[in-house]
PDB file of C-alpha atoms in Angstrom:
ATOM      1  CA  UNK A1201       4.845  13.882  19.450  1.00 58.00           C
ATOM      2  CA  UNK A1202       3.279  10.557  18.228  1.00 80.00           C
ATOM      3  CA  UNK A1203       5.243   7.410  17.119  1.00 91.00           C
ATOM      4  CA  UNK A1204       5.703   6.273  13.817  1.00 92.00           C
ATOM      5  CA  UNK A1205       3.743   3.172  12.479  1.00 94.00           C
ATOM      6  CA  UNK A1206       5.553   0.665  12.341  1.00 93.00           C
ATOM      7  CA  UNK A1207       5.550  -2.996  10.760  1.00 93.00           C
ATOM      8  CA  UNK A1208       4.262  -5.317   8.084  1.00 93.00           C
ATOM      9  CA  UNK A1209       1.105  -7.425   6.917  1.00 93.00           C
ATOM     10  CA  UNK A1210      -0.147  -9.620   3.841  1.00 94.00           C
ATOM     11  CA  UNK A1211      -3.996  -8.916   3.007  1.00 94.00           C
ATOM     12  CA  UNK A1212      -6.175 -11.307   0.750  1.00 94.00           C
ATOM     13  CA  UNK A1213      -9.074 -11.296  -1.361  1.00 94.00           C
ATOM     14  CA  UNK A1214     -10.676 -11.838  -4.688  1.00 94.00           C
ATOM     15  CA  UNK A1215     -11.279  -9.032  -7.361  1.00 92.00           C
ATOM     16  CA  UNK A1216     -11.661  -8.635 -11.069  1.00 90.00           C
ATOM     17  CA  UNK A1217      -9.447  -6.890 -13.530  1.00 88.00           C
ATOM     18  CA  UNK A1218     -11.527  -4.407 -15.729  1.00 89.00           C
ATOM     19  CA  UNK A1219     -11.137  -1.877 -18.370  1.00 89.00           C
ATOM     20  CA  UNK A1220     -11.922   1.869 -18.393  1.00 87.00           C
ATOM     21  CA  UNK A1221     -15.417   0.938 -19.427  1.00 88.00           C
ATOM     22  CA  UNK A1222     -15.893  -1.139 -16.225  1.00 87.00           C
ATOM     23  CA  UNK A1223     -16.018  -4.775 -18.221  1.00 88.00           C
ATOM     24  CA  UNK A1224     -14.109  -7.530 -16.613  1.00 88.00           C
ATOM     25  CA  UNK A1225     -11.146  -8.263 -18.927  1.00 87.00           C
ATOM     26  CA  UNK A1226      -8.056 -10.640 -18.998  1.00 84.00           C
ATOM     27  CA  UNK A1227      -5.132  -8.604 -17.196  1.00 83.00           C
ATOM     28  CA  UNK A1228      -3.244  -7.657 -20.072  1.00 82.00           C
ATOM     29  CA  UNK A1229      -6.422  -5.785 -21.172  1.00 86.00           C
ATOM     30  CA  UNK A1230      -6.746  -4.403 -17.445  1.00 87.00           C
ATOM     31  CA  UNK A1231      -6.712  -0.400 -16.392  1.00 90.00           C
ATOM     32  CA  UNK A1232      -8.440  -1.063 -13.224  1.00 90.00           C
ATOM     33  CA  UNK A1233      -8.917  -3.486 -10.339  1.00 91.00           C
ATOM     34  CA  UNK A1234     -12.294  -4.042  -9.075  1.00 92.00           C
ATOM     35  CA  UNK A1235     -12.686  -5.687  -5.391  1.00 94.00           C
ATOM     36  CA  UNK A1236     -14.806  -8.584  -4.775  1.00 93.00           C
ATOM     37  CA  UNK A1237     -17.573  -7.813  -2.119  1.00 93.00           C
ATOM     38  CA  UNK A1238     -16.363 -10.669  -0.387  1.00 93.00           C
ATOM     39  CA  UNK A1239     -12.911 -11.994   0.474  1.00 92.00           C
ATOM     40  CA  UNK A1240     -13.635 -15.384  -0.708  1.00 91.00           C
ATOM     41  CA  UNK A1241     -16.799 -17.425  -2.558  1.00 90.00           C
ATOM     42  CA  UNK A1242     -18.605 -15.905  -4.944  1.00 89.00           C
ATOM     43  CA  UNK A1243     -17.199 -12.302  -6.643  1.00 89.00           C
ATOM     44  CA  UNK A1244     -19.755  -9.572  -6.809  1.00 88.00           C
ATOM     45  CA  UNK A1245     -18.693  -6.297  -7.489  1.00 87.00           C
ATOM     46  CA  UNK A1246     -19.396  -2.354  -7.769  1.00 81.00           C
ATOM     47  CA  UNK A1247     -20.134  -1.162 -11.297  1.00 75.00           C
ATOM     48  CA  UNK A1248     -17.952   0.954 -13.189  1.00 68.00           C
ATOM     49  CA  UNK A1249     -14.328   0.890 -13.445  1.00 65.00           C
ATOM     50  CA  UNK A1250     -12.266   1.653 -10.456  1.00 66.00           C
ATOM     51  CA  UNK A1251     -15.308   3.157  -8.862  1.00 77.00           C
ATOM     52  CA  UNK A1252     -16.474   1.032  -5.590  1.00 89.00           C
ATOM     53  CA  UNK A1253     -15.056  -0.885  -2.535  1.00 93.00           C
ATOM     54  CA  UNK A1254     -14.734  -4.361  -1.513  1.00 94.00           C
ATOM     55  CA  UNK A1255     -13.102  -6.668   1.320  1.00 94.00           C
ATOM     56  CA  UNK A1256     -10.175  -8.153   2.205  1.00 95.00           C
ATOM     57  CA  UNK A1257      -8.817 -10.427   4.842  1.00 95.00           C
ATOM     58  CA  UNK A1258      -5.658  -9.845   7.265  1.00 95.00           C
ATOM     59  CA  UNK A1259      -3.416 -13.542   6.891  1.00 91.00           C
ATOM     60  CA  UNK A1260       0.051 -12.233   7.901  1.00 90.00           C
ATOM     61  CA  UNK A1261       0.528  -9.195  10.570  1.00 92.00           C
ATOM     62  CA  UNK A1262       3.930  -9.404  12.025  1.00 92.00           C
ATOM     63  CA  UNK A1263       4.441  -9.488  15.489  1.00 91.00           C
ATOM     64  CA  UNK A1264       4.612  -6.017  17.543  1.00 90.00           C
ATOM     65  CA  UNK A1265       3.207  -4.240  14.622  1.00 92.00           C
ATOM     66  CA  UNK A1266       1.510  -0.710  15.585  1.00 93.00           C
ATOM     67  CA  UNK A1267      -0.920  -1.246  12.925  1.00 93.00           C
ATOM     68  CA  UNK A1268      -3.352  -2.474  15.381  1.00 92.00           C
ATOM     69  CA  UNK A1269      -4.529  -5.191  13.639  1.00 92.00           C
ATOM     70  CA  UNK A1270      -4.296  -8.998  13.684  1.00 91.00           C
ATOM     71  CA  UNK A1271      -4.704 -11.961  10.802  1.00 94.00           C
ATOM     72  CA  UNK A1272      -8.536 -12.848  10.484  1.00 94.00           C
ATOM     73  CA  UNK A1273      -9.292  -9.418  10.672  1.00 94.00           C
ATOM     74  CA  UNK A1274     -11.776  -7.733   7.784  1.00 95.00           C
ATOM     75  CA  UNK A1275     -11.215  -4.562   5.957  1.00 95.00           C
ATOM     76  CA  UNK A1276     -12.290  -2.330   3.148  1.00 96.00           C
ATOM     77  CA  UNK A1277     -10.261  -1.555   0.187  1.00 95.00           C
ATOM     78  CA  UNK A1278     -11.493   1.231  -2.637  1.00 94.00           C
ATOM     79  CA  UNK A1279     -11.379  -0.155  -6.366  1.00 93.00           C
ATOM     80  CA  UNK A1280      -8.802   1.837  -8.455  1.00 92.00           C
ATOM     81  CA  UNK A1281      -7.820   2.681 -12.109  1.00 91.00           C
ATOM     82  CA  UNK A1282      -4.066   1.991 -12.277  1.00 91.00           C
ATOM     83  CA  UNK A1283      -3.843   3.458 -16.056  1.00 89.00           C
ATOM     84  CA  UNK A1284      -4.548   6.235 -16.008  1.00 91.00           C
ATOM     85  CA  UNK A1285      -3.199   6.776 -12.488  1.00 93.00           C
ATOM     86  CA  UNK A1286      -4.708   8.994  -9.706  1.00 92.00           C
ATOM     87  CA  UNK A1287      -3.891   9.082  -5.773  1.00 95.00           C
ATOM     88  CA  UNK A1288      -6.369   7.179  -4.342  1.00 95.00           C
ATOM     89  CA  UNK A1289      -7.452   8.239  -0.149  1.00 95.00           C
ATOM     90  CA  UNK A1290      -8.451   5.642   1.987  1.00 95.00           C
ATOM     91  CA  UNK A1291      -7.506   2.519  -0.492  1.00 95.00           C
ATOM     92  CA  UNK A1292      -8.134   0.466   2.472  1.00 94.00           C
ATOM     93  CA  UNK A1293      -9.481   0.675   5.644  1.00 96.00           C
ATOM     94  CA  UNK A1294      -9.604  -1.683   8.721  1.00 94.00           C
ATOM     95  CA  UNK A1295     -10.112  -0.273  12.331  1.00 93.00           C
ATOM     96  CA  UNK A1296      -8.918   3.030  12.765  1.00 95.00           C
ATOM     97  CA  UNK A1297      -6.230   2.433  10.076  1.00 95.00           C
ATOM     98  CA  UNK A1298      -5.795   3.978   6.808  1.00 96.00           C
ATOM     99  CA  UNK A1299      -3.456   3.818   4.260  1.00 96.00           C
ATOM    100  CA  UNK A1300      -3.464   6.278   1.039  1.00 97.00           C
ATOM    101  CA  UNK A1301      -2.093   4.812  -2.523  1.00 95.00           C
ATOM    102  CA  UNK A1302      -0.239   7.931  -3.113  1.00 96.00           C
ATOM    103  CA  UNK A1303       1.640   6.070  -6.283  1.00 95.00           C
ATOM    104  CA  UNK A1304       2.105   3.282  -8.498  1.00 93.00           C
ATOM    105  CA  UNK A1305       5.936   2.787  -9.501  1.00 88.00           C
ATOM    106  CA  UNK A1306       5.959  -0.492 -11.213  1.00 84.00           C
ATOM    107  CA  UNK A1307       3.209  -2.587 -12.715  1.00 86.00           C
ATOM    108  CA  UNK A1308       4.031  -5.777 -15.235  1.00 86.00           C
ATOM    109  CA  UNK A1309       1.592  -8.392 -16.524  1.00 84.00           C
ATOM    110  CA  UNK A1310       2.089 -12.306 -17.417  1.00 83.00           C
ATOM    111  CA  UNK A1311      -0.218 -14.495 -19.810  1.00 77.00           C
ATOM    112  CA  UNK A1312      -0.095 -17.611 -20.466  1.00 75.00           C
ATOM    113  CA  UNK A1313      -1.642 -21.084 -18.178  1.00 78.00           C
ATOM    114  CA  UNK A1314      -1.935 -18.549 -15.125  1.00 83.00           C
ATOM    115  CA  UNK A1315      -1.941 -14.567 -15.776  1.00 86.00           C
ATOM    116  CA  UNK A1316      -0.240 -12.065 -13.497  1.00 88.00           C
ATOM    117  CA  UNK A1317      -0.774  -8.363 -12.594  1.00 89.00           C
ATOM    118  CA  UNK A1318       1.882  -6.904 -10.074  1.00 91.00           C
ATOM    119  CA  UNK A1319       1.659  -3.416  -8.983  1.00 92.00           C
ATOM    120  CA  UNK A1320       4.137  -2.226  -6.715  1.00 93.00           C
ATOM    121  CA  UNK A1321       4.375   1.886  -5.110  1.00 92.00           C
ATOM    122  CA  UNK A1322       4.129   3.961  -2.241  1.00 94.00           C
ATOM    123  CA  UNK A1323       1.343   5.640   0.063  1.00 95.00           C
ATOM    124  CA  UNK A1324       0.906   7.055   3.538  1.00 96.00           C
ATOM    125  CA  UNK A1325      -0.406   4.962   6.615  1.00 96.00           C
ATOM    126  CA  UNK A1326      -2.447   7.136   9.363  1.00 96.00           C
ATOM    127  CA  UNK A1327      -3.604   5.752  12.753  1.00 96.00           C
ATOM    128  CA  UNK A1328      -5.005   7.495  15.292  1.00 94.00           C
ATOM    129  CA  UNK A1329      -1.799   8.403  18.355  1.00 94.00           C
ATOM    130  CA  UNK A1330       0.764   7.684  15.586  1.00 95.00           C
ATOM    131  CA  UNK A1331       2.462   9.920  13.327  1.00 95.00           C
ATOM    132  CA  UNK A1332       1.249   9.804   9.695  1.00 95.00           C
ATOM    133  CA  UNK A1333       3.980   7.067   8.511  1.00 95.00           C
ATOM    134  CA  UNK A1334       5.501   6.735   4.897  1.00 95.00           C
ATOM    135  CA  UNK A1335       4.530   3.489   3.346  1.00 94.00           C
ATOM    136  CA  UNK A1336       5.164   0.684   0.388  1.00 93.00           C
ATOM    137  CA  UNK A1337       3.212  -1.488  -1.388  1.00 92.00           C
ATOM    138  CA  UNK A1338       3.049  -4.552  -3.424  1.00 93.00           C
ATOM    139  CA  UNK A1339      -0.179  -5.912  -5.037  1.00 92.00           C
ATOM    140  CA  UNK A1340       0.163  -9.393  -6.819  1.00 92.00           C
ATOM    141  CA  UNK A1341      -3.387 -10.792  -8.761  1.00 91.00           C
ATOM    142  CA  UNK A1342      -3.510 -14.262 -10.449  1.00 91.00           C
ATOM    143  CA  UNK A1343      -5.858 -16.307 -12.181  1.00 86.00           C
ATOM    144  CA  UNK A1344      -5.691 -19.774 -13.554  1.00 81.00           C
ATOM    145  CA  UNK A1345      -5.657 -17.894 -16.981  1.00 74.00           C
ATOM    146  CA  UNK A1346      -9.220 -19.142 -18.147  1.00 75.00           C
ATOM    147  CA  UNK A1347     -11.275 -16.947 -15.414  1.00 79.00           C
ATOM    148  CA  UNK A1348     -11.597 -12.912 -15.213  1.00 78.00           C
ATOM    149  CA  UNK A1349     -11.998 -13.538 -11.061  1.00 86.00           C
ATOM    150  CA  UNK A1350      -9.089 -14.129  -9.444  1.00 88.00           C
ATOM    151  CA  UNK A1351      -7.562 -13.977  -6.044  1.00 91.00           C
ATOM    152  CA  UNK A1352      -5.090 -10.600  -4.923  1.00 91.00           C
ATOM    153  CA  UNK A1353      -2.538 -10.521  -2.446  1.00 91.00           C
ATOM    154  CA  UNK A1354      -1.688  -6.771  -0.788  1.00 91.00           C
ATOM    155  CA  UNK A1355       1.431  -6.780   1.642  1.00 91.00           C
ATOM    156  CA  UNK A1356       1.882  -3.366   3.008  1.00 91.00           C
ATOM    157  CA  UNK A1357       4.876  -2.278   5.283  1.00 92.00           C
ATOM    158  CA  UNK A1358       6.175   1.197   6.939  1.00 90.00           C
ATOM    159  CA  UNK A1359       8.446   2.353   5.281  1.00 79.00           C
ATOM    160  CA  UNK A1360      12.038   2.113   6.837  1.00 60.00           C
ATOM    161  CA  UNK A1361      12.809   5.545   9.232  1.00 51.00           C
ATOM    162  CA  UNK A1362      16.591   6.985   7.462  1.00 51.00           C
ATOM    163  CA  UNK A1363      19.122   7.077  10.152  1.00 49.00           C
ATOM    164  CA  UNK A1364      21.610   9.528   9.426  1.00 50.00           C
ATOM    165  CA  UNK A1365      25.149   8.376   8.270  1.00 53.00           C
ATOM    166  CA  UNK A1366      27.811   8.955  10.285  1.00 55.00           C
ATOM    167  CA  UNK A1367      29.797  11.148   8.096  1.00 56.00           C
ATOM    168  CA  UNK A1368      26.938  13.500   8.245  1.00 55.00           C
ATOM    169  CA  UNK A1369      26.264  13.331  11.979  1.00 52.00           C
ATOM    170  CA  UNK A1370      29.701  14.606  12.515  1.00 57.00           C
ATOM    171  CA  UNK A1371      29.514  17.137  10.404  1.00 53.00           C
ATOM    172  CA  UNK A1372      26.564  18.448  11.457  1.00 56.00           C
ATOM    173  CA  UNK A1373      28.109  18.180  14.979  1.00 58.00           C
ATOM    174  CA  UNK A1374      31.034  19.649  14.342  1.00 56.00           C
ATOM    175  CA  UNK A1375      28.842  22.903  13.033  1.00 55.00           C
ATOM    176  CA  UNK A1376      27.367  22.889  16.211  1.00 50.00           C
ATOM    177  CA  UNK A1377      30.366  22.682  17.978  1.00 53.00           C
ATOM    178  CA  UNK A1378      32.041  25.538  16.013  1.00 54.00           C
ATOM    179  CA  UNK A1379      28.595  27.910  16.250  1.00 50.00           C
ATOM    180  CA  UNK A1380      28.885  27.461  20.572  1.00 54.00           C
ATOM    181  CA  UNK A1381      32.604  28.589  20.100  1.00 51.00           C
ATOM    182  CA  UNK A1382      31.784  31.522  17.530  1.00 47.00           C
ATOM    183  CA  UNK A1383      29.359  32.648  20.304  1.00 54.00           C
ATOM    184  CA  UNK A1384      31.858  32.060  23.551  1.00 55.00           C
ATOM    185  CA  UNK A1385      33.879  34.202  21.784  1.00 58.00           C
ATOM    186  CA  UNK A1386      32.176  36.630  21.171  1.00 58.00           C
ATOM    187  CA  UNK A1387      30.787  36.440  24.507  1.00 56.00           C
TER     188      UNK A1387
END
């Protein structure tokens, strides 16, 4: 038996919010994120809405992470349609780790000077020699509120393992301890 992944990191990059026809829109018009080819310069994207991949960059692994990967390091990440919603495999990629947007529970936008798109859920990380590992996710865009391009930041982290409360433990003990003496007994 594998060990879970454990952990967190921040990811970075620049991408464009678009609508279902695939044209770059302000984010309170947005149904779908489209990644920048690059994590930083110029944005050039995939067409079509939610429909291609881009890159990002690692700038905040914590320390003894089993993620097995390290700030500077380059990844892939899938464009998406957050409205309508779909699971999306392999949102992002970087060495032999994966993680799966398995769902979006909270999304809000902000216009004004700067505009905001936050979309916050849960997926599934898989590594090779670790368990598949219960996720969550945060993903906060910006813009300066005049530009379409803006810069994204991802922060990803295992999701926390339940320990069981004590109450439970000893009752589930105390079954255990009463099942050995039915048997004994009987015995």
């Amino acid at each position: 038996m594998a060990a879970p992944i454990t952990g967190s990191f921040d990811i970075t990059g620049l991408f464009q919010a678009e609508n279902s026809a695939g044209t770059n829109v302000a984010f309170t018009q947005a149904t779908a994120i489209d990644f920048c080819a690059s994590p930083t310069g110029a944005c050039v994207t995939d067409a079509g809405a939610g429909t291609g991949t881009g890159t990002f960059q690692v700038n905040n692994a914590s320390a003894g992470n089993t993620f097995g990967i390290t700030d500077g390091g380059t990844g892939v990440v899938k464009d998406f349609s957050f409205s309508p919603f779909s699971s999306v495999n392999d949102f992002l990629k970087i060495g032999d780790l994966t993680f799966d947007l398995q769902e979006i529970t909270n999304s809000s936008f902000s216009a004004g000077n700067f505009e905001f798109l936050v979309l916050t859920g849960t997926g599934m990380f898989s590594r090779e020699g670790y368990d598949d590992t219960a996720g969550t996710f945060s993903f906060t865009g910006q813009t300066n509120g005049l530009d379409t391009t803006g810069t994204f930041t991802f922060s990803g982290a295992a999701a926390a393992v339940p320990v069981p409360e004590p109450a439970s433990l000893a009752l589930f003990s105390a079954g255990l301890l009463g099942l050995g003496l039915v048997r004994r007994r009987k015995a």
